């Protein structure tokens, strides 16, 4: 089982799709990007990242290809697919709806 | 669609999983390299495993791993694995074999399109009260009026014919059919053609025939068989077709040969009413049809009923009360059951089906035994594995995989065994039928395969899951602490094992003793004294009526044969009789004293024979009183009615009185014989009527002149009793030379004929089947005894070691183990004897000449079991005496 990421369950895949939406990235870069974009609030451990990436591959939401990085290293780059984009939109919408509902509830309390 | 894509990707992964693994590894290495110091990346192996889970193939990996592990485990205990596989194979094999047999004979549709085939019946009787079938003109009228209902509608009649396919004439089952008969069953001939419309027409007399597939095989499976000539009822027919393989028509056994309806003058030649199918009054045909697709049964039923009413109106004199009914072919498919009259065959069939179940029961008990013993041995291993983190479900799954592997292996071997068992059964049945017949295919079909799978899985679940659950339920700690050597002090497992062995021994004894009873009955039949000498005698069975001979020509043929055979060198005497002594089949009469006040109540059922000159002398029967028939009485049209009776009938009719010169009458005879007073002119000693029946019943003989019977048996006494068989060829040739067209049903030595008697064959088949099953059960029971004893001895190694160390004699240990083995065997035998006596009660009703308690059987069978089981305990007992005390004690 993936260890605790400090993230609500299921959100990791959404975050990965989100950072891949702008550009293709390799595994390490994905982790870095999530860390940066979340103002260093969120950190993704490898133990969670790779199972999540495999799951995205199974679902067909991303594809992977080997490429040479700027530093001359062979890296495996993930690219979001059209169905991945649709999934991201759906999940973001769903997340917003949930977060709103939870927020309203907490504000009223 | 998304799901399909996902599965395609998963399958793709499965096919290239090594490459995927490698990619993942490289990717993680790259990741680690980029992270720099310190490498916070975790255990990559474990991470990879978790990532792999996403693809959803973990279960497959587990199964592969479980199977590999089970294979290794079983390979380490080949004795256990082999015993379990053999046990299962025997249990499953005999059951599948029997199932295929029963399936082929009783369950499997006789033809492929069984759901489309319907039969037409006439649901009425003639004004005189007899049942009737279709006449050809009526059939044709029905056919023409229902062309929109039936795709094809065929007529047929079945009868015995004299068939000579080049190996001598014999009695065979035949059907006269319309040419579209095979179309009804969607079963076109395997070779050649069907009959044409011209050949169908009654009276056409075109002599063509279609032979059954088995007959074709018997003739050498030769494609040139088409065009070959066969003799049927004395006439030559050209073979134009071969029926499809496995096709036996509407019933079992199926015909060996099919003729066109147009040969009606030859087919049923002996049956005057059937000679002409062409007449509207000859209600002799059965009608079967295939419905057009989409025609419901009710529509067809209404249509044929309408036609029936129209036929009644059109021909009121002939078709009065004509009502045509439509139904699915059903009811008993077996056309005739040998010995059905006294239920022997039905009883035997029931037993045949029960026996394999008993064998399976023994096999399952044995398997339970083995797994139980093994389970105890493995308890510690399981405890260790569970304490190392093996979950209970994982352990149960592991044990079940092992059981499943065994079951599948057992099932596979059993399947192979079953084909052998089926062949044996069919072979044992074939000669037990009164005529050579074509049986349907009894080879394996998908149902039998499904049955095998079901048996295997059931065996696994029942005998694998139980121990697996029980063993894994135990607290690991308790088992870890327990020394294996202490097991001997916990007798629970041993006690269950003993109970299982006792049950096995009891059931084996049941089978063995039943086999013994059959064997005794078979031996009794084979050695039964018929009342005269069988040696040195040949028999020739002829039936001129089958070739269309009337009484005058038939008598002529009989006499010509007697005269010609008398001149053959080596033949001392020849006589003729209608009913062959010493067979169960034949004519009989209700005999009563003439003029009795109440003839019905004083009547006696007696075998009836028409005999020729010197009948008693040739058989070697001494005349007890009176005289033989005179020449005048033996020639046709003699005046006074006379008879010779045997002493059994004389005693039954007039107990303690003198029978000679008294008058008898036949209550059930028809025509001129009916109720006529018949003078008793001689008394003969009794002969037995069947090898299987030790008690002779009455017999009445009338002279040749008084009664005509077409089917007769010539009896030849030959010089030099050893040479009888050598004369068969000569006699057969002479008979053919006398009249080439004469249907010869058999030429044989009397002894061979007796050995082919149905009763003898049924008993022999029964003895064979029961002994085989008994033997298998015995083998299983012995394996069971051996297994339990071995287990007990190995559990008590420490105890034996200590006892030897403190000075016990090895002989004493040997005796102790043997005594314990002997005790459970004795208990098993005791229970088995009760079962055997019960089975004997049942068999007593089927078998002649045996009692439910036969001392020989009830002593021999238990002795065999006792000896076998002592031998089975001897080997483990010997092992007990060879325990090395130092090794035994060090194993602590």
Short mmCIF file of C-alpha atoms in Angstrom, two decimals, chain B residues 332-683:
data_model
loop_
_atom_site.label_atom_id
_atom_site.label_comp_id
_atom_site.label_asym_id
_atom_site.label_seq_id
_atom_site.Cartn_x
_atom_site.Cartn_y
_atom_site.Cartn_z
CA UNK B 332 -37.67 -47.48 -23.19
CA UNK B 333 -34.94 -47.14 -25.75
CA UNK B 334 -33.59 -50.59 -25.13
CA UNK B 335 -35.57 -52.78 -27.47
CA UNK B 336 -35.13 -56.02 -25.67
CA UNK B 337 -33.45 -56.84 -22.46
CA UNK B 338 -31.96 -60.26 -22.18
CA UNK B 339 -33.42 -62.15 -19.28
CA UNK B 340 -35.92 -59.37 -18.72
CA UNK B 341 -38.49 -61.98 -17.83
CA UNK B 342 -36.97 -62.57 -14.46
CA UNK B 343 -35.43 -59.18 -13.89
CA UNK B 344 -31.85 -60.40 -14.01
CA UNK B 345 -30.75 -57.78 -16.47
CA UNK B 346 -32.53 -54.92 -14.74
CA UNK B 347 -31.05 -55.95 -11.40
CA UNK B 348 -27.63 -56.32 -12.92
CA UNK B 349 -27.91 -52.92 -14.56
CA UNK B 350 -28.77 -51.35 -11.22
CA UNK B 351 -25.84 -53.07 -9.57
CA UNK B 352 -23.53 -52.02 -12.39
CA UNK B 353 -24.45 -48.42 -11.74
CA UNK B 354 -24.11 -48.71 -7.96
CA UNK B 355 -20.75 -50.46 -7.88
CA UNK B 356 -18.65 -47.59 -9.23
CA UNK B 357 -20.22 -45.33 -6.63
CA UNK B 358 -19.06 -47.71 -3.91
CA UNK B 359 -15.58 -47.73 -5.45
CA UNK B 360 -15.58 -43.93 -5.50
CA UNK B 361 -16.66 -43.93 -1.88
CA UNK B 362 -13.75 -46.19 -0.96
CA UNK B 363 -11.42 -43.97 -3.00
CA UNK B 364 -12.65 -40.84 -1.22
CA UNK B 365 -12.29 -42.45 2.19
CA UNK B 366 -8.77 -43.39 1.23
CA UNK B 367 -7.99 -39.87 0.09
CA UNK B 368 -9.38 -38.43 3.30
CA UNK B 369 -7.14 -40.84 5.15
CA UNK B 370 -4.07 -39.77 3.24
CA UNK B 371 -4.73 -36.07 3.61
CA UNK B 372 -5.46 -36.43 7.29
CA UNK B 373 -2.21 -38.27 7.92
CA UNK B 374 -0.31 -35.77 5.81
CA UNK B 375 -2.00 -32.87 7.51
CA UNK B 376 -0.70 -33.96 10.87
CA UNK B 377 2.79 -34.33 9.50
CA UNK B 378 2.60 -30.82 8.09
CA UNK B 379 1.12 -29.14 11.10
CA UNK B 380 4.48 -27.86 12.26
CA UNK B 381 5.43 -26.64 8.81
CA UNK B 382 2.18 -24.69 8.59
CA UNK B 383 2.74 -23.23 12.03
CA UNK B 384 6.16 -21.97 11.02
CA UNK B 385 4.83 -20.45 7.84
CA UNK B 386 2.00 -18.70 9.59
CA UNK B 387 4.32 -17.30 12.25
CA UNK B 388 6.53 -15.94 9.46
CA UNK B 389 3.59 -13.90 8.22
CA UNK B 390 1.68 -16.29 5.96
CA UNK B 391 -1.96 -15.22 6.22
CA UNK B 392 -4.52 -17.92 6.85
CA UNK B 393 -6.28 -17.37 3.53
CA UNK B 394 -2.93 -17.63 1.80
CA UNK B 395 -2.17 -20.93 3.56
CA UNK B 396 -5.62 -22.35 2.79
CA UNK B 397 -5.19 -21.30 -0.82
CA UNK B 398 -1.82 -23.01 -0.88
CA UNK B 399 -3.26 -26.27 0.49
CA UNK B 400 -6.19 -26.12 -1.91
CA UNK B 401 -3.86 -25.59 -4.85
CA UNK B 402 -2.03 -28.71 -3.82
CA UNK B 403 -5.30 -30.64 -3.60
CA UNK B 404 -6.43 -29.26 -6.94
CA UNK B 405 -3.20 -30.32 -8.58
CA UNK B 406 -3.70 -33.84 -7.23
CA UNK B 407 -7.34 -33.87 -8.31
CA UNK B 408 -6.52 -32.73 -11.82
CA UNK B 409 -3.79 -35.33 -12.16
CA UNK B 410 -6.15 -37.96 -10.79
CA UNK B 411 -8.88 -36.81 -13.13
CA UNK B 412 -6.59 -36.95 -16.15
CA UNK B 413 -5.39 -40.47 -15.35
CA UNK B 414 -8.97 -41.44 -14.50
CA UNK B 415 -10.14 -40.19 -17.86
CA UNK B 416 -7.60 -42.41 -19.53
CA UNK B 417 -8.66 -45.33 -17.35
CA UNK B 418 -12.30 -44.71 -18.18
CA UNK B 419 -11.88 -45.22 -21.91
CA UNK B 420 -10.44 -48.59 -21.05
CA UNK B 421 -13.31 -49.31 -18.66
CA UNK B 422 -15.92 -48.36 -21.24
CA UNK B 423 -14.38 -50.58 -23.88
CA UNK B 424 -14.34 -53.48 -21.45
CA UNK B 425 -17.97 -52.94 -20.55
CA UNK B 426 -19.11 -52.75 -24.15
CA UNK B 427 -17.08 -55.82 -25.02
CA UNK B 428 -18.65 -57.71 -22.13
CA UNK B 429 -22.14 -56.65 -23.17
CA UNK B 430 -21.89 -57.36 -26.88
CA UNK B 431 -21.93 -61.17 -26.69
CA UNK B 432 -24.62 -61.04 -24.02
CA UNK B 433 -27.18 -59.97 -26.59
CA UNK B 434 -29.08 -62.68 -28.44
CA UNK B 435 -28.15 -61.32 -31.85
CA UNK B 436 -25.20 -59.44 -33.20
CA UNK B 437 -26.27 -55.83 -33.01
CA UNK B 438 -24.95 -52.38 -33.61
CA UNK B 439 -24.61 -50.43 -30.41
CA UNK B 440 -24.47 -46.66 -30.45
CA UNK B 441 -21.28 -44.80 -29.85
CA UNK B 442 -20.31 -44.94 -26.20
CA UNK B 443 -17.13 -42.92 -26.51
CA UNK B 444 -16.50 -39.95 -24.28
CA UNK B 445 -18.48 -36.83 -24.86
CA UNK B 446 -18.45 -33.40 -23.29
CA UNK B 447 -20.82 -34.56 -20.57
CA UNK B 448 -18.35 -37.18 -19.43
CA UNK B 449 -15.57 -34.60 -19.51
CA UNK B 450 -17.72 -32.24 -17.49
CA UNK B 451 -18.42 -35.10 -15.10
CA UNK B 452 -14.69 -35.68 -14.66
CA UNK B 453 -14.11 -32.06 -13.84
CA UNK B 454 -16.99 -32.08 -11.39
CA UNK B 455 -15.72 -35.23 -9.68
CA UNK B 456 -12.20 -33.83 -9.43
CA UNK B 457 -13.32 -30.49 -8.06
CA UNK B 458 -15.73 -32.09 -5.63
CA UNK B 459 -13.02 -34.40 -4.35
CA UNK B 460 -10.71 -31.43 -3.89
CA UNK B 461 -13.27 -29.34 -2.08
CA UNK B 462 -14.43 -32.09 0.23
CA UNK B 463 -11.10 -33.66 0.99
CA UNK B 464 -8.82 -30.69 0.52
CA UNK B 465 -10.72 -27.81 2.07
CA UNK B 466 -11.68 -29.66 5.25
CA UNK B 467 -8.14 -30.45 6.40
CA UNK B 468 -6.89 -27.09 5.09
CA UNK B 469 -9.33 -25.15 7.24
CA UNK B 470 -8.89 -27.40 10.25
CA UNK B 471 -5.11 -27.25 10.12
CA UNK B 472 -4.81 -23.52 9.67
CA UNK B 473 -7.31 -22.78 12.42
CA UNK B 474 -4.93 -23.94 15.09
CA UNK B 475 -2.91 -21.46 17.08
CA UNK B 476 0.54 -21.31 15.62
CA UNK B 477 2.29 -21.02 18.94
CA UNK B 478 0.83 -24.25 20.28
CA UNK B 479 2.00 -26.20 17.27
CA UNK B 480 5.39 -24.64 17.20
CA UNK B 481 6.03 -25.71 20.75
CA UNK B 482 4.75 -29.21 20.29
CA UNK B 483 7.28 -31.83 19.39
CA UNK B 484 6.38 -33.94 16.46
CA UNK B 485 7.07 -36.95 18.61
CA UNK B 486 4.17 -36.08 20.89
CA UNK B 487 1.66 -36.66 18.17
CA UNK B 488 1.42 -40.29 19.13
CA UNK B 489 -0.17 -39.26 22.38
CA UNK B 490 -2.95 -37.43 20.67
CA UNK B 491 -4.97 -40.28 19.26
CA UNK B 492 -7.77 -38.21 17.73
CA UNK B 493 -6.33 -38.22 14.21
CA UNK B 494 -5.45 -41.87 14.44
CA UNK B 495 -8.94 -42.75 15.57
CA UNK B 496 -10.52 -40.98 12.59
CA UNK B 497 -7.99 -42.64 10.31
CA UNK B 498 -8.88 -46.04 11.73
CA UNK B 499 -12.59 -45.40 11.21
CA UNK B 500 -11.94 -44.52 7.58
CA UNK B 501 -9.91 -47.68 7.05
CA UNK B 502 -12.60 -49.81 8.69
CA UNK B 503 -15.19 -48.34 6.31
CA UNK B 504 -12.94 -49.06 3.34
CA UNK B 505 -12.38 -52.66 4.36
CA UNK B 506 -16.09 -53.22 4.93
CA UNK B 507 -17.00 -51.84 1.50
CA UNK B 508 -14.25 -53.82 -0.22
CA UNK B 509 -15.56 -56.98 1.38
CA UNK B 510 -19.03 -56.16 0.12
CA UNK B 511 -17.75 -55.91 -3.45
CA UNK B 512 -15.49 -58.93 -3.20
CA UNK B 513 -18.15 -61.21 -1.79
CA UNK B 514 -20.70 -60.06 -4.39
CA UNK B 515 -18.13 -60.88 -7.07
CA UNK B 516 -17.65 -64.22 -5.41
CA UNK B 517 -21.35 -65.02 -5.59
CA UNK B 518 -21.41 -64.20 -9.30
CA UNK B 519 -18.35 -66.33 -9.85
CA UNK B 520 -19.88 -69.27 -8.02
CA UNK B 521 -23.03 -68.93 -10.05
CA UNK B 522 -21.00 -68.72 -13.27
CA UNK B 523 -18.96 -71.77 -12.36
CA UNK B 524 -22.15 -73.57 -11.41
CA UNK B 525 -23.65 -72.73 -14.79
CA UNK B 526 -20.55 -73.80 -16.68
CA UNK B 527 -20.38 -77.14 -14.93
CA UNK B 528 -24.11 -77.78 -14.73
CA UNK B 529 -25.21 -81.22 -15.86
CA UNK B 530 -27.78 -80.77 -18.62
CA UNK B 531 -29.09 -84.30 -18.18
CA UNK B 532 -27.37 -85.59 -21.31
CA UNK B 533 -23.92 -85.51 -22.86
CA UNK B 534 -22.98 -82.27 -24.63
CA UNK B 535 -19.72 -83.69 -25.94
CA UNK B 536 -19.54 -85.08 -29.41
CA UNK B 537 -22.54 -83.17 -30.66
CA UNK B 538 -22.94 -80.46 -33.27
CA UNK B 539 -25.98 -78.29 -33.80
CA UNK B 540 -27.22 -76.63 -36.99
CA UNK B 541 -29.97 -74.03 -36.66
CA UNK B 542 -32.03 -73.32 -39.77
CA UNK B 543 -35.13 -71.29 -40.51
CA UNK B 544 -36.52 -71.90 -44.03
CA UNK B 545 -39.38 -69.51 -43.29
CA UNK B 546 -36.94 -66.59 -43.37
CA UNK B 547 -36.34 -67.39 -47.04
CA UNK B 548 -40.07 -67.42 -47.71
CA UNK B 549 -40.51 -71.21 -47.68
CA UNK B 550 -44.03 -72.38 -46.91
CA UNK B 551 -44.74 -75.41 -44.73
CA UNK B 552 -44.42 -77.99 -47.51
CA UNK B 553 -41.09 -76.63 -48.78
CA UNK B 554 -39.88 -76.03 -45.25
CA UNK B 555 -40.53 -79.65 -44.22
CA UNK B 556 -38.83 -80.75 -47.40
CA UNK B 557 -35.77 -78.64 -46.58
CA UNK B 558 -35.59 -80.06 -43.03
CA UNK B 559 -35.78 -83.66 -44.25
CA UNK B 560 -33.30 -83.06 -47.07
CA UNK B 561 -30.81 -81.73 -44.55
CA UNK B 562 -31.26 -84.71 -42.24
CA UNK B 563 -30.82 -87.17 -45.11
CA UNK B 564 -27.75 -85.44 -46.51
CA UNK B 565 -26.03 -84.92 -43.15
CA UNK B 566 -26.55 -88.55 -42.22
CA UNK B 567 -24.26 -89.55 -45.10
CA UNK B 568 -21.37 -87.27 -44.01
CA UNK B 569 -18.46 -89.46 -42.88
CA UNK B 570 -17.98 -89.22 -39.12
CA UNK B 571 -21.61 -88.36 -38.42
CA UNK B 572 -23.20 -91.25 -36.50
CA UNK B 573 -26.74 -90.01 -36.14
CA UNK B 574 -28.85 -86.95 -36.94
CA UNK B 575 -32.11 -85.74 -35.45
CA UNK B 576 -34.11 -82.56 -35.37
CA UNK B 577 -36.02 -80.58 -32.73
CA UNK B 578 -37.72 -77.20 -32.51
CA UNK B 579 -36.52 -76.21 -29.11
CA UNK B 580 -32.91 -76.84 -28.32
CA UNK B 581 -32.48 -78.40 -24.91
CA UNK B 582 -30.39 -76.39 -22.48
CA UNK B 583 -31.22 -72.85 -23.63
CA UNK B 584 -33.47 -70.47 -21.79
CA UNK B 585 -35.39 -69.48 -24.91
CA UNK B 586 -38.10 -71.36 -26.70
CA UNK B 587 -41.68 -72.22 -27.07
CA UNK B 588 -43.79 -73.42 -24.18
CA UNK B 589 -47.32 -74.67 -23.57
CA UNK B 590 -49.83 -74.58 -20.76
CA UNK B 591 -50.40 -78.29 -20.21
CA UNK B 592 -53.33 -79.73 -18.24
CA UNK B 593 -54.85 -83.18 -17.89
CA UNK B 594 -57.52 -83.63 -20.56
CA UNK B 595 -61.02 -83.48 -19.20
CA UNK B 596 -59.98 -81.93 -15.92
CA UNK B 597 -62.80 -80.16 -14.09
CA UNK B 598 -60.81 -76.96 -13.74
CA UNK B 599 -58.05 -77.14 -16.36
CA UNK B 600 -56.63 -73.65 -15.60
CA UNK B 601 -55.86 -74.40 -11.98
CA UNK B 602 -54.26 -77.76 -12.74
CA UNK B 603 -52.22 -76.52 -15.69
CA UNK B 604 -48.42 -76.62 -15.78
CA UNK B 605 -46.16 -74.44 -17.91
CA UNK B 606 -43.88 -76.77 -19.86
CA UNK B 607 -41.24 -76.37 -22.54
CA UNK B 608 -42.58 -77.43 -25.93
CA UNK B 609 -40.55 -79.23 -28.60
CA UNK B 610 -41.44 -80.61 -31.99
CA UNK B 611 -39.01 -83.50 -32.52
CA UNK B 612 -37.99 -85.80 -35.32
CA UNK B 613 -36.97 -89.42 -35.45
CA UNK B 614 -34.59 -90.75 -32.77
CA UNK B 615 -34.51 -87.47 -30.88
CA UNK B 616 -34.14 -89.10 -27.45
CA UNK B 617 -31.66 -91.69 -28.73
CA UNK B 618 -29.36 -89.11 -30.38
CA UNK B 619 -29.31 -86.94 -27.24
CA UNK B 620 -28.71 -90.03 -25.17
CA UNK B 621 -31.89 -89.86 -23.10
CA UNK B 622 -33.15 -93.28 -22.01
CA UNK B 623 -36.89 -93.88 -22.39
CA UNK B 624 -38.17 -94.28 -18.83
CA UNK B 625 -41.50 -95.76 -19.88
CA UNK B 626 -43.52 -96.22 -23.05
CA UNK B 627 -42.14 -95.82 -26.55
CA UNK B 628 -40.65 -93.35 -29.02
CA UNK B 629 -42.76 -91.81 -31.80
CA UNK B 630 -43.60 -94.12 -34.70
CA UNK B 631 -42.82 -93.36 -38.33
CA UNK B 632 -46.51 -92.75 -38.94
CA UNK B 633 -46.65 -90.17 -36.16
CA UNK B 634 -43.55 -88.45 -37.52
CA UNK B 635 -44.93 -88.00 -41.05
CA UNK B 636 -47.28 -85.23 -41.96
CA UNK B 637 -51.03 -85.63 -41.50
CA UNK B 638 -50.89 -88.38 -38.91
CA UNK B 639 -54.12 -89.27 -37.16
CA UNK B 640 -54.10 -89.62 -33.40
CA UNK B 641 -52.43 -86.88 -31.37
CA UNK B 642 -49.59 -88.19 -29.22
CA UNK B 643 -46.94 -86.68 -26.97
CA UNK B 644 -43.96 -87.70 -24.89
CA UNK B 645 -43.55 -85.91 -21.59
CA UNK B 646 -40.70 -85.86 -19.11
CA UNK B 647 -40.89 -87.19 -15.58
CA UNK B 648 -41.00 -83.69 -14.10
CA UNK B 649 -44.17 -82.84 -16.03
CA UNK B 650 -45.67 -86.27 -15.31
CA UNK B 651 -45.09 -85.76 -11.60
CA UNK B 652 -46.54 -82.24 -11.76
CA UNK B 653 -49.69 -83.34 -13.59
CA UNK B 654 -50.38 -86.57 -11.76
CA UNK B 655 -48.35 -86.63 -8.54
CA UNK B 656 -47.43 -90.18 -7.59
CA UNK B 657 -49.51 -91.69 -10.36
CA UNK B 658 -48.77 -93.50 -13.58
CA UNK B 659 -48.82 -91.04 -16.47
CA UNK B 660 -48.41 -93.33 -19.43
CA UNK B 661 -51.56 -93.74 -21.52
CA UNK B 662 -53.26 -90.70 -20.02
CA UNK B 663 -54.55 -87.70 -21.98
CA UNK B 664 -53.29 -84.13 -21.83
CA UNK B 665 -54.37 -80.88 -23.53
CA UNK B 666 -52.72 -77.58 -24.45
CA UNK B 667 -54.72 -74.73 -22.98
CA UNK B 668 -52.96 -71.93 -24.85
CA UNK B 669 -52.63 -73.55 -28.28
CA UNK B 670 -54.42 -72.13 -31.30
CA UNK B 671 -55.92 -73.82 -34.34
CA UNK B 672 -56.38 -77.58 -34.54
CA UNK B 673 -54.23 -78.20 -31.47
CA UNK B 674 -56.48 -76.23 -29.15
CA UNK B 675 -57.87 -78.29 -26.30
CA UNK B 676 -57.50 -81.52 -28.29
CA UNK B 677 -56.86 -84.58 -26.14
CA UNK B 678 -53.29 -85.78 -26.62
CA UNK B 679 -52.21 -89.29 -25.64
CA UNK B 680 -49.04 -89.64 -23.57
CA UNK B 681 -47.07 -92.48 -25.19
CA UNK B 682 -43.71 -92.14 -23.47
CA UNK B 683 -41.87 -90.71 -20.50
#
